[in-house]
């Protein structure tokens, strides 16, 4: 850890910029940036002694999602956000920074919902602790959750504490053939009722639902739905979309779950709230469509000079700039990764 | 960073404000403003200079612009039920009550969202959503009176946090007015937005970063069935271990609450909930879901409690009985309050494994300070609510109580916990912030605050302590 802090301090004094890197699995996410050097957390790993009944795990930021999943599985627990593991290379720090979550997200929360605290190295080279290692903590501003989506622009995440849960006793995937419109209606109607859903998606003309919970509840729901049983492969394949975008970029729309499908070729995840669209449209055009659907569009693909995230209104943009200044006054960390102007 | 004191007479401010908002939204006389002088922590009192009850977003903007230009502090207020003096007014400031922002604007049953104004009461959302078989999950004990705006400001919890999360996990979008009077939208109708999670930052920020004027919350389907297991134990450690054993079984209950002997007796005397008064600890474990699932889990929980040495186990047999079991728990504060002229509610969190240790040390302190303490505990998520009984009419007793309370919070930090789980810091826990955070961390908080409010006008003096007081507090506290 001292090494990390020293590198940050040296960069500050020499006026350098740092590209924060964990497993380097998400180089294609965000804008292309030119940094003086890389600050690697790849070897900054380790899981702190973990007591399963506390439902809390603390790890160094470079610990991989795969390693965390394996450790939790030994105790019948899991990371409810089901974060993509990028073939074993994704780290918990990078996953939080990129706000990368799996199919269970609408039902069990994102990693940001699970995060309880973190250690951060700010742009002055100070090592700071926010939040805690207990399930509830509201003292001070929530700087830990603030890191979600910041893409490393608000400091170096050094350690993360997060909530974990017991794995449901049973999980079954079922499917049926239907249109995108029907799938969106079905996914939302079921989520508003008592069906024990833990994921729902529409891929290539097929609606997939995952049922989770006590054996009796899952079996009762299966009988009621009368859909064909599937293997769980589809959920893993949805998780690899993030990764696949490195070679074939897509727009990721985060929208109201009930929004009617746009006319594009797409995959619908998160019960309707996440839509992966393949299109030649510009970000501005896609953003216009997404805004009508109650949300926003981002470009996930080969890193580029252009903006990848939607433009912000002036007042909000000013807030983002001042917030960056407040944590990283010299702009050392990942300059331009999120927006060209920050 | 602190506001340079400027002299503003109430008359001149009232006159200026009357030019930008309708006169009937202003309260400037001392008598009428008495109701605003404190929140739910009545030991902290301060009448505001002037109170404004705006009726539209434009009026909030007008007040903020005026305050910003004139350098006058602004303290926002919801239902006034907060327990940390977070909404205590500023003597030279404007108290901005959001009481008239009380409309549920829209419920979308299919998308399971509600768009509400900040002055809407927490329970009113669930009441309005009920016809769609939906409800709003976070349920602080004050849910009849507390408002959703205040819930966001304090990141309020309740008895169902372990399964359904705090306010931050149940809000997807807020509209906020900055101190400059600008309107910003944070979040969307989707589940996430690009960039740092400002929505999370707003939760628990205690009115220090902006004034929220609209909130979109997530609604959940009402579980088909809910049932409570009530288990009595002759020893607190056994009860604590039983909580861990339920979780080890892979069950996440909707609610999992503990009360100590003192609280059990107080509640039973107050409203006869059928609690076993001989017990040293009582657990209430609520399971929800489909009927088949509940049946399966109730059987498992019952078995765990028996194996862990429960002296009696009862299962609610009807909705009325379930409500009765909860009624005791939800009324624990007033029930304990009856036994003493005053009580002081604390809000520390601890790792669950530390429960017995913390309760033992608390009992020692109770003896040392000569003040009785009852314990109510969100056992599932490690959130303690010790209630210290005192008499404010005895000179110096509140000060002793506060010191005792402060020591409890320091103990929570010492065992790996935090000074507040859901009530917030406000004025009340400002000293204990020095226990939980270093000076560099507090300096970082101030820098974040300045990014939103460079002149420190929004709820100044709350939440984050001023560093110049650090040495003083540390030496006072460092016994």
mmCIF file of C-alpha atoms in Angstrom, chain A residues 251 281-291 297 304 307 309-311:
data_model
loop_
_atom_site.group_PDB
_atom_site.id
_atom_site.type_symbol
_atom_site.label_atom_id
_atom_site.label_comp_id
_atom_site.label_asym_id
_atom_site.label_seq_id
_atom_site.Cartn_x
_atom_site.Cartn_y
_atom_site.Cartn_z
ATOM 1 C CA UNK A 251 -24.827 1.243 -26.854
ATOM 2 C CA UNK A 281 -26.412 5.956 -34.699
ATOM 3 C CA UNK A 282 -24.398 8.676 -32.963
ATOM 4 C CA UNK A 283 -24.294 8.919 -29.174
ATOM 5 C CA UNK A 284 -26.416 12.081 -29.365
ATOM 6 C CA UNK A 285 -29.065 10.300 -31.426
ATOM 7 C CA UNK A 286 -29.058 7.299 -29.145
ATOM 8 C CA UNK A 287 -29.216 9.532 -26.097
ATOM 9 C CA UNK A 288 -32.246 11.283 -27.546
ATOM 10 C CA UNK A 289 -34.002 7.932 -27.920
ATOM 11 C CA UNK A 290 -32.956 6.816 -24.420
ATOM 12 C CA UNK A 291 -34.157 10.063 -22.837
ATOM 13 C CA UNK A 297 -27.393 5.808 -23.392
ATOM 14 C CA UNK A 304 -12.302 6.516 -28.428
ATOM 15 C CA UNK A 307 -17.566 11.341 -25.638
ATOM 16 C CA UNK A 309 -21.339 9.253 -21.929
ATOM 17 C CA UNK A 310 -24.302 11.576 -22.478
ATOM 18 C CA UNK A 311 -23.819 15.342 -22.269
#
